[in-house]
């Protein structure tokens, strides 16, 4: 029996956790207007144009300190994680491994860097970190918002790590799942990575990076031989000219710039934080009444409001059944998202709460939750 959704008003937004919903005006812009054919060395693209403007807008939106270097790193967040590990790690590393993306950084990638002792904090049965990492290691790796489980590190947790760091410790954040949607403690890091494809609604494959003077100094005196592409010295050599080491995706940078302009015009990061909370709250309020779903993270303080993972509570409903029913609608905006993440054992689905999913409120979320309840209702009686 196939699920029938003919009587429902289906949402038009994409709830995928990445690449995320783009800004409406960007989606309607002809490709040639994104400057994709232009050289990244051209003055009106780099130091007199798009790259400089985008850098300044990101600095303002994300409250990046004025003395921090800002650059674009091709290859996305994973490549940027590798660059941070190889260029900035000395002999010790600590971090918080509480989900798929923090595990990628702290474990999968970090164990390949030679001569490094790792001391990691892991999660417990409730997905929350079991204590604080070693704040005296050469570098501390943090993921403020995990996409897979929808857990976040609270502001006071992040601030405590920053306040207790050692004199030669770098604190590094991967904020890909929240940059542009969460108001984080300003300047409480030495390195901040932010993929452009989630809250900012750009394409994958490009990562922004902000580095403190301390991080820049260490990058210029690496501990080990670093592969050319991962050597941050090379990338930093071009920041004063607002250029990049090699050819980036100008389309992604253009999309991020348009997103920044819209966000800043609507009140900046404070307004985006409020909007994402509004989206997340609508899901929580609905789930509290639904017989089929609940937030996977029960502790509100540790629950992300930029990406939400919903546990399925009915024994006869699975994430695969929901994904199949959404695929059968024929609507890519529904088929691409809401899937269970492979590393999460619990039956669940993920929902993006990014700003552009519903920039005017929660109407798209009301339509989504009606669809989810109806799918679960029909599946539960099969």
mmCIF file of C-alpha atoms in Angstrom, residues 30-379:
data_model
loop_
_atom_site.group_PDB
_atom_site.id
_atom_site.type_symbol
_atom_site.label_atom_id
_atom_site.label_comp_id
_atom_site.label_asym_id
_atom_site.label_seq_id
_atom_site.Cartn_x
_atom_site.Cartn_y
_atom_site.Cartn_z
ATOM 1 C CA UNK A 30 20.421 33.687 -14.284
ATOM 2 C CA UNK A 31 23.731 31.873 -14.091
ATOM 3 C CA UNK A 32 25.606 34.485 -16.093
ATOM 4 C CA UNK A 33 24.847 37.106 -13.437
ATOM 5 C CA UNK A 34 26.773 35.136 -10.799
ATOM 6 C CA UNK A 35 30.101 36.090 -12.440
ATOM 7 C CA UNK A 36 31.028 32.423 -12.839
ATOM 8 C CA UNK A 37 33.023 33.105 -16.006
ATOM 9 C CA UNK A 38 35.311 35.695 -14.411
ATOM 10 C CA UNK A 39 38.912 35.197 -13.309
ATOM 11 C CA UNK A 40 39.488 35.041 -9.562
ATOM 12 C CA UNK A 41 42.536 37.267 -10.097
ATOM 13 C CA UNK A 42 40.578 40.074 -11.776
ATOM 14 C CA UNK A 43 40.622 43.267 -9.689
ATOM 15 C CA UNK A 44 36.863 43.812 -9.881
ATOM 16 C CA UNK A 45 36.307 40.249 -8.643
ATOM 17 C CA UNK A 46 38.983 40.054 -5.947
ATOM 18 C CA UNK A 47 40.380 43.103 -4.141
ATOM 19 C CA UNK A 48 37.998 45.625 -5.729
ATOM 20 C CA UNK A 49 34.929 43.437 -5.981
ATOM 21 C CA UNK A 50 33.051 40.317 -5.016
ATOM 22 C CA UNK A 51 35.621 38.511 -2.847
ATOM 23 C CA UNK A 52 36.442 41.594 -0.782
ATOM 24 C CA UNK A 53 32.769 42.488 -0.365
ATOM 25 C CA UNK A 54 31.828 38.939 0.660
ATOM 26 C CA UNK A 55 34.702 38.780 3.145
ATOM 27 C CA UNK A 56 33.602 42.031 4.762
ATOM 28 C CA UNK A 57 29.960 40.956 4.882
ATOM 29 C CA UNK A 58 30.882 37.619 6.476
ATOM 30 C CA UNK A 59 33.093 39.393 8.990
ATOM 31 C CA UNK A 60 30.164 41.610 9.998
ATOM 32 C CA UNK A 61 27.502 38.890 9.988
ATOM 33 C CA UNK A 62 29.553 36.359 11.945
ATOM 34 C CA UNK A 63 31.115 38.974 14.251
ATOM 35 C CA UNK A 64 34.659 37.971 13.296
ATOM 36 C CA UNK A 65 37.251 40.144 15.111
ATOM 37 C CA UNK A 66 38.901 42.772 12.939
ATOM 38 C CA UNK A 67 42.417 41.374 13.457
ATOM 39 C CA UNK A 68 41.462 37.855 12.320
ATOM 40 C CA UNK A 69 42.367 36.727 8.797
ATOM 41 C CA UNK A 70 39.419 35.559 6.659
ATOM 42 C CA UNK A 71 39.817 33.346 3.603
ATOM 43 C CA UNK A 72 37.937 30.955 1.337
ATOM 44 C CA UNK A 73 39.218 27.371 1.262
ATOM 45 C CA UNK A 74 38.275 25.235 -1.775
ATOM 46 C CA UNK A 75 37.148 21.668 -1.164
ATOM 47 C CA UNK A 76 34.586 22.286 1.553
ATOM 48 C CA UNK A 77 34.757 21.783 5.295
ATOM 49 C CA UNK A 78 36.504 18.402 5.179
ATOM 50 C CA UNK A 79 39.451 19.823 3.238
ATOM 51 C CA UNK A 80 39.580 22.789 5.629
ATOM 52 C CA UNK A 81 39.582 20.414 8.628
ATOM 53 C CA UNK A 82 42.566 18.606 7.128
ATOM 54 C CA UNK A 83 44.369 21.908 6.582
ATOM 55 C CA UNK A 84 43.844 22.928 10.215
ATOM 56 C CA UNK A 85 45.062 19.568 11.482
ATOM 57 C CA UNK A 86 48.193 19.423 9.351
ATOM 58 C CA UNK A 87 49.155 23.094 9.591
ATOM 59 C CA UNK A 88 48.231 23.978 13.171
ATOM 60 C CA UNK A 89 48.499 20.847 15.336
ATOM 61 C CA UNK A 90 51.726 20.403 17.274
ATOM 62 C CA UNK A 91 52.182 17.314 19.454
ATOM 63 C CA UNK A 92 48.871 17.104 21.368
ATOM 64 C CA UNK A 93 45.251 17.382 20.329
ATOM 65 C CA UNK A 94 42.017 17.323 22.280
ATOM 66 C CA UNK A 95 38.437 17.636 21.186
ATOM 67 C CA UNK A 96 34.812 16.693 21.614
ATOM 68 C CA UNK A 97 33.697 13.650 19.602
ATOM 69 C CA UNK A 98 29.905 13.565 19.915
ATOM 70 C CA UNK A 99 28.631 12.830 16.414
ATOM 71 C CA UNK A 100 29.470 12.047 12.816
ATOM 72 C CA UNK A 101 31.095 15.356 11.933
ATOM 73 C CA UNK A 102 33.074 15.899 15.123
ATOM 74 C CA UNK A 103 34.145 12.239 14.845
ATOM 75 C CA UNK A 104 35.370 12.902 11.312
ATOM 76 C CA UNK A 105 37.527 15.786 12.521
ATOM 77 C CA UNK A 106 38.780 14.435 15.866
ATOM 78 C CA UNK A 107 39.224 10.810 14.883
ATOM 79 C CA UNK A 108 39.100 9.905 11.208
ATOM 80 C CA UNK A 109 41.182 12.831 9.965
ATOM 81 C CA UNK A 110 43.233 13.568 13.081
ATOM 82 C CA UNK A 111 44.645 10.050 13.426
ATOM 83 C CA UNK A 112 46.383 10.428 10.053
ATOM 84 C CA UNK A 113 48.542 13.333 11.246
ATOM 85 C CA UNK A 114 51.877 11.901 12.460
ATOM 86 C CA UNK A 115 53.313 12.524 15.905
ATOM 87 C CA UNK A 116 50.105 13.653 17.626
ATOM 88 C CA UNK A 117 48.696 12.380 20.918
ATOM 89 C CA UNK A 118 44.894 12.648 20.973
ATOM 90 C CA UNK A 119 42.770 13.013 24.105
ATOM 91 C CA UNK A 120 39.066 13.150 23.305
ATOM 92 C CA UNK A 121 35.806 13.637 25.163
ATOM 93 C CA UNK A 122 33.054 11.398 23.831
ATOM 94 C CA UNK A 123 29.290 11.321 24.205
ATOM 95 C CA UNK A 124 27.165 9.270 26.567
ATOM 96 C CA UNK A 125 23.861 7.463 25.959
ATOM 97 C CA UNK A 126 22.096 10.844 25.821
ATOM 98 C CA UNK A 127 24.452 12.065 23.016
ATOM 99 C CA UNK A 128 25.870 14.811 25.257
ATOM 100 C CA UNK A 129 29.608 15.373 25.915
ATOM 101 C CA UNK A 130 30.937 13.661 29.022
ATOM 102 C CA UNK A 131 32.873 16.555 30.470
ATOM 103 C CA UNK A 132 35.277 19.135 29.067
ATOM 104 C CA UNK A 133 38.235 18.467 26.755
ATOM 105 C CA UNK A 134 41.840 19.075 27.741
ATOM 106 C CA UNK A 135 42.186 22.822 27.305
ATOM 107 C CA UNK A 136 45.988 22.729 27.536
ATOM 108 C CA UNK A 137 46.543 20.665 24.365
ATOM 109 C CA UNK A 138 48.136 22.334 21.343
ATOM 110 C CA UNK A 139 44.720 22.489 19.664
ATOM 111 C CA UNK A 140 41.143 21.839 20.805
ATOM 112 C CA UNK A 141 38.660 20.753 18.115
ATOM 113 C CA UNK A 142 35.008 21.648 18.665
ATOM 114 C CA UNK A 143 31.832 21.285 16.615
ATOM 115 C CA UNK A 144 29.331 23.710 18.174
ATOM 116 C CA UNK A 145 26.403 22.168 16.263
ATOM 117 C CA UNK A 146 26.346 18.525 15.160
ATOM 118 C CA UNK A 147 24.229 17.889 12.079
ATOM 119 C CA UNK A 148 23.773 14.147 12.530
ATOM 120 C CA UNK A 149 22.229 14.044 16.013
ATOM 121 C CA UNK A 150 21.177 17.675 16.368
ATOM 122 C CA UNK A 151 23.198 18.213 19.554
ATOM 123 C CA UNK A 152 24.912 21.523 20.251
ATOM 124 C CA UNK A 153 27.624 22.715 22.608
ATOM 125 C CA UNK A 154 26.038 25.525 24.679
ATOM 126 C CA UNK A 155 27.541 29.000 24.803
ATOM 127 C CA UNK A 156 28.779 28.614 28.385
ATOM 128 C CA UNK A 157 30.515 25.337 27.461
ATOM 129 C CA UNK A 158 32.302 27.013 24.533
ATOM 130 C CA UNK A 159 33.181 30.056 26.626
ATOM 131 C CA UNK A 160 34.581 27.945 29.472
ATOM 132 C CA UNK A 161 36.947 26.180 27.070
ATOM 133 C CA UNK A 162 38.118 29.519 25.699
ATOM 134 C CA UNK A 163 38.595 31.027 29.166
ATOM 135 C CA UNK A 164 40.625 28.059 30.469
ATOM 136 C CA UNK A 165 42.795 27.444 27.387
ATOM 137 C CA UNK A 166 46.559 27.186 27.788
ATOM 138 C CA UNK A 167 48.896 29.995 26.698
ATOM 139 C CA UNK A 168 49.919 28.077 23.574
ATOM 140 C CA UNK A 169 46.551 26.420 22.876
ATOM 141 C CA UNK A 170 44.477 27.062 19.782
ATOM 142 C CA UNK A 171 40.707 26.596 19.952
ATOM 143 C CA UNK A 172 39.207 25.546 16.611
ATOM 144 C CA UNK A 173 35.509 25.445 15.700
ATOM 145 C CA UNK A 174 33.719 23.823 12.786
ATOM 146 C CA UNK A 175 30.555 25.905 12.570
ATOM 147 C CA UNK A 176 29.356 24.594 9.211
ATOM 148 C CA UNK A 177 25.977 23.559 10.639
ATOM 149 C CA UNK A 178 25.257 26.854 12.370
ATOM 150 C CA UNK A 179 27.242 29.750 10.821
ATOM 151 C CA UNK A 180 24.708 32.389 9.855
ATOM 152 C CA UNK A 181 21.981 30.889 12.025
ATOM 153 C CA UNK A 182 23.345 30.835 15.574
ATOM 154 C CA UNK A 183 24.703 33.723 17.605
ATOM 155 C CA UNK A 184 27.900 32.184 18.990
ATOM 156 C CA UNK A 185 30.196 33.693 21.669
ATOM 157 C CA UNK A 186 32.062 36.343 19.690
ATOM 158 C CA UNK A 187 35.789 35.736 19.247
ATOM 159 C CA UNK A 188 35.960 32.706 21.580
ATOM 160 C CA UNK A 189 38.053 30.764 19.062
ATOM 161 C CA UNK A 190 41.332 30.925 17.155
ATOM 162 C CA UNK A 191 40.030 29.097 14.096
ATOM 163 C CA UNK A 192 36.499 29.042 12.746
ATOM 164 C CA UNK A 193 35.479 26.968 9.727
ATOM 165 C CA UNK A 194 32.131 27.553 8.086
ATOM 166 C CA UNK A 195 30.954 25.678 5.019
ATOM 167 C CA UNK A 196 28.737 27.910 2.897
ATOM 168 C CA UNK A 197 26.082 25.334 2.000
ATOM 169 C CA UNK A 198 23.854 25.289 5.076
ATOM 170 C CA UNK A 199 22.528 28.452 6.777
ATOM 171 C CA UNK A 200 24.013 30.592 3.992
ATOM 172 C CA UNK A 201 22.296 28.513 1.309
ATOM 173 C CA UNK A 202 25.236 28.345 -1.125
ATOM 174 C CA UNK A 203 26.569 25.271 -2.916
ATOM 175 C CA UNK A 204 28.925 22.683 -1.473
ATOM 176 C CA UNK A 205 32.669 22.631 -1.957
ATOM 177 C CA UNK A 206 33.670 25.986 -0.459
ATOM 178 C CA UNK A 207 34.574 26.693 3.158
ATOM 179 C CA UNK A 208 35.156 30.014 4.861
ATOM 180 C CA UNK A 209 37.886 30.201 7.470
ATOM 181 C CA UNK A 210 38.750 32.794 10.118
ATOM 182 C CA UNK A 211 42.103 32.666 11.925
ATOM 183 C CA UNK A 212 43.324 34.634 14.925
ATOM 184 C CA UNK A 213 46.787 36.245 14.956
ATOM 185 C CA UNK A 214 47.897 33.331 17.172
ATOM 186 C CA UNK A 215 46.686 30.808 14.571
ATOM 187 C CA UNK A 216 48.278 32.762 11.714
ATOM 188 C CA UNK A 217 51.630 32.801 13.538
ATOM 189 C CA UNK A 218 51.530 29.044 14.075
ATOM 190 C CA UNK A 219 50.555 28.422 10.443
ATOM 191 C CA UNK A 220 53.728 30.214 9.382
ATOM 192 C CA UNK A 221 55.876 27.858 11.468
ATOM 193 C CA UNK A 222 54.345 24.405 10.922
ATOM 194 C CA UNK A 223 55.455 21.484 13.065
ATOM 195 C CA UNK A 224 55.776 19.058 10.143
ATOM 196 C CA UNK A 225 56.032 18.807 6.382
ATOM 197 C CA UNK A 226 52.574 19.776 5.130
ATOM 198 C CA UNK A 227 51.078 18.851 1.743
ATOM 199 C CA UNK A 228 51.029 21.931 -0.485
ATOM 200 C CA UNK A 229 47.238 22.223 -0.709
ATOM 201 C CA UNK A 230 46.824 21.893 3.085
ATOM 202 C CA UNK A 231 49.566 24.353 4.005
ATOM 203 C CA UNK A 232 47.756 27.389 5.377
ATOM 204 C CA UNK A 233 50.819 29.526 4.742
ATOM 205 C CA UNK A 234 49.966 29.328 1.053
ATOM 206 C CA UNK A 235 46.346 30.302 1.537
ATOM 207 C CA UNK A 236 47.208 33.146 3.916
ATOM 208 C CA UNK A 237 49.613 34.655 1.380
ATOM 209 C CA UNK A 238 46.625 35.828 -0.674
ATOM 210 C CA UNK A 239 44.276 37.203 1.984
ATOM 211 C CA UNK A 240 45.514 40.802 1.796
ATOM 212 C CA UNK A 241 44.612 40.836 -1.902
ATOM 213 C CA UNK A 242 41.250 39.143 -1.209
ATOM 214 C CA UNK A 243 42.291 36.308 -3.482
ATOM 215 C CA UNK A 244 42.695 32.561 -3.109
ATOM 216 C CA UNK A 245 45.543 30.117 -3.671
ATOM 217 C CA UNK A 246 43.735 28.372 -6.512
ATOM 218 C CA UNK A 247 40.496 28.911 -8.394
ATOM 219 C CA UNK A 248 37.497 28.836 -6.028
ATOM 220 C CA UNK A 249 33.806 28.538 -6.871
ATOM 221 C CA UNK A 250 32.893 32.136 -7.630
ATOM 222 C CA UNK A 251 29.254 31.022 -7.812
ATOM 223 C CA UNK A 252 29.367 29.856 -4.177
ATOM 224 C CA UNK A 253 31.008 33.069 -3.042
ATOM 225 C CA UNK A 254 28.439 35.123 -4.956
ATOM 226 C CA UNK A 255 25.593 33.132 -3.367
ATOM 227 C CA UNK A 256 27.074 33.587 0.104
ATOM 228 C CA UNK A 257 27.413 37.322 -0.499
ATOM 229 C CA UNK A 258 23.774 37.637 -1.545
ATOM 230 C CA UNK A 259 22.783 35.678 1.557
ATOM 231 C CA UNK A 260 24.870 37.935 3.795
ATOM 232 C CA UNK A 261 23.335 41.078 2.308
ATOM 233 C CA UNK A 262 19.834 39.753 2.928
ATOM 234 C CA UNK A 263 20.674 38.634 6.473
ATOM 235 C CA UNK A 264 22.350 41.909 7.383
ATOM 236 C CA UNK A 265 19.403 43.818 5.948
ATOM 237 C CA UNK A 266 17.038 41.816 8.146
ATOM 238 C CA UNK A 267 18.905 42.435 11.408
ATOM 239 C CA UNK A 268 22.077 40.376 11.151
ATOM 240 C CA UNK A 269 23.008 37.372 13.243
ATOM 241 C CA UNK A 270 20.650 38.298 16.090
ATOM 242 C CA UNK A 271 17.671 38.185 13.721
ATOM 243 C CA UNK A 272 18.861 34.949 12.097
ATOM 244 C CA UNK A 273 19.309 33.354 15.516
ATOM 245 C CA UNK A 274 15.734 34.308 16.387
ATOM 246 C CA UNK A 275 14.425 32.986 13.070
ATOM 247 C CA UNK A 276 16.158 29.611 13.433
ATOM 248 C CA UNK A 277 14.867 29.308 16.987
ATOM 249 C CA UNK A 278 11.368 30.028 15.702
ATOM 250 C CA UNK A 279 11.691 27.232 13.148
ATOM 251 C CA UNK A 280 13.038 24.781 15.728
ATOM 252 C CA UNK A 281 10.422 25.726 18.324
ATOM 253 C CA UNK A 282 7.653 25.017 15.830
ATOM 254 C CA UNK A 283 9.004 21.489 15.404
ATOM 255 C CA UNK A 284 9.370 20.924 19.134
ATOM 256 C CA UNK A 285 5.860 22.234 19.867
ATOM 257 C CA UNK A 286 4.420 19.954 17.202
ATOM 258 C CA UNK A 287 6.438 16.915 18.307
ATOM 259 C CA UNK A 288 5.209 17.302 21.881
ATOM 260 C CA UNK A 289 1.668 16.653 20.579
ATOM 261 C CA UNK A 290 2.490 14.093 17.901
ATOM 262 C CA UNK A 291 2.164 10.373 18.740
ATOM 263 C CA UNK A 292 4.940 9.588 16.254
ATOM 264 C CA UNK A 293 7.888 11.931 16.891
ATOM 265 C CA UNK A 294 9.972 13.604 19.578
ATOM 266 C CA UNK A 295 13.280 15.548 19.586
ATOM 267 C CA UNK A 296 16.216 13.138 19.780
ATOM 268 C CA UNK A 297 18.002 15.533 22.163
ATOM 269 C CA UNK A 298 15.803 15.902 25.219
ATOM 270 C CA UNK A 299 17.925 18.532 26.985
ATOM 271 C CA UNK A 300 16.911 21.877 25.475
ATOM 272 C CA UNK A 301 20.223 23.485 26.419
ATOM 273 C CA UNK A 302 22.100 20.975 24.262
ATOM 274 C CA UNK A 303 19.534 20.788 21.440
ATOM 275 C CA UNK A 304 20.532 22.441 18.186
ATOM 276 C CA UNK A 305 18.072 24.900 16.694
ATOM 277 C CA UNK A 306 19.756 25.083 13.289
ATOM 278 C CA UNK A 307 19.407 21.357 12.584
ATOM 279 C CA UNK A 308 16.837 19.223 14.373
ATOM 280 C CA UNK A 309 16.915 15.431 14.628
ATOM 281 C CA UNK A 310 13.534 13.918 15.439
ATOM 282 C CA UNK A 311 13.309 10.439 16.915
ATOM 283 C CA UNK A 312 10.439 8.273 15.656
ATOM 284 C CA UNK A 313 8.509 6.956 18.636
ATOM 285 C CA UNK A 314 5.971 4.614 17.005
ATOM 286 C CA UNK A 315 7.196 0.991 16.790
ATOM 287 C CA UNK A 316 5.715 0.432 13.322
ATOM 288 C CA UNK A 317 7.117 3.573 11.667
ATOM 289 C CA UNK A 318 10.632 3.842 10.275
ATOM 290 C CA UNK A 319 12.704 6.586 8.758
ATOM 291 C CA UNK A 320 13.014 4.554 5.554
ATOM 292 C CA UNK A 321 9.227 4.426 5.175
ATOM 293 C CA UNK A 322 8.978 8.196 5.626
ATOM 294 C CA UNK A 323 11.785 8.800 3.141
ATOM 295 C CA UNK A 324 10.105 6.528 0.581
ATOM 296 C CA UNK A 325 6.749 8.270 0.955
ATOM 297 C CA UNK A 326 8.398 11.679 0.493
ATOM 298 C CA UNK A 327 10.276 10.407 -2.563
ATOM 299 C CA UNK A 328 7.010 9.232 -4.076
ATOM 300 C CA UNK A 329 5.622 12.775 -3.970
ATOM 301 C CA UNK A 330 7.906 13.510 -6.912
ATOM 302 C CA UNK A 331 9.010 16.740 -5.267
ATOM 303 C CA UNK A 332 12.816 17.026 -4.996
ATOM 304 C CA UNK A 333 12.547 19.501 -2.129
ATOM 305 C CA UNK A 334 10.998 16.728 -0.011
ATOM 306 C CA UNK A 335 12.863 13.748 -1.430
ATOM 307 C CA UNK A 336 16.340 15.152 -0.786
ATOM 308 C CA UNK A 337 15.985 15.817 2.923
ATOM 309 C CA UNK A 338 14.566 14.362 6.123
ATOM 310 C CA UNK A 339 16.542 11.148 5.888
ATOM 311 C CA UNK A 340 17.940 9.302 8.882
ATOM 312 C CA UNK A 341 21.678 9.922 9.187
ATOM 313 C CA UNK A 342 23.598 6.662 8.801
ATOM 314 C CA UNK A 343 25.513 6.902 12.104
ATOM 315 C CA UNK A 344 22.445 7.528 14.271
ATOM 316 C CA UNK A 345 21.172 4.212 15.629
ATOM 317 C CA UNK A 346 17.715 5.467 16.602
ATOM 318 C CA UNK A 347 14.941 5.580 14.010
ATOM 319 C CA UNK A 348 14.932 9.253 13.162
ATOM 320 C CA UNK A 349 14.803 11.992 10.550
ATOM 321 C CA UNK A 350 16.741 15.271 10.243
ATOM 322 C CA UNK A 351 15.129 18.628 9.521
ATOM 323 C CA UNK A 352 17.003 21.819 8.668
ATOM 324 C CA UNK A 353 15.913 24.943 10.538
ATOM 325 C CA UNK A 354 18.090 27.272 8.460
ATOM 326 C CA UNK A 355 16.945 30.855 7.820
ATOM 327 C CA UNK A 356 15.975 30.463 4.163
ATOM 328 C CA UNK A 357 13.804 27.373 4.711
ATOM 329 C CA UNK A 358 11.066 29.786 5.767
ATOM 330 C CA UNK A 359 12.366 33.365 5.953
ATOM 331 C CA UNK A 360 8.946 34.733 6.889
ATOM 332 C CA UNK A 361 7.995 32.463 9.758
ATOM 333 C CA UNK A 362 6.840 28.864 10.140
ATOM 334 C CA UNK A 363 4.247 28.316 7.386
ATOM 335 C CA UNK A 364 6.491 25.820 5.577
ATOM 336 C CA UNK A 365 7.035 23.940 8.843
ATOM 337 C CA UNK A 366 3.280 23.702 9.459
ATOM 338 C CA UNK A 367 2.891 22.080 6.049
ATOM 339 C CA UNK A 368 5.799 19.757 6.691
ATOM 340 C CA UNK A 369 4.573 18.537 10.061
ATOM 341 C CA UNK A 370 1.111 17.865 8.643
ATOM 342 C CA UNK A 371 2.745 15.729 5.951
ATOM 343 C CA UNK A 372 4.883 13.860 8.478
ATOM 344 C CA UNK A 373 1.945 13.125 10.765
ATOM 345 C CA UNK A 374 -0.136 11.855 7.846
ATOM 346 C CA UNK A 375 2.657 9.622 6.526
ATOM 347 C CA UNK A 376 3.263 8.188 9.996
ATOM 348 C CA UNK A 377 -0.472 7.658 10.550
ATOM 349 C CA UNK A 378 -0.873 5.705 7.326
ATOM 350 C CA UNK A 379 2.314 3.687 7.781
#
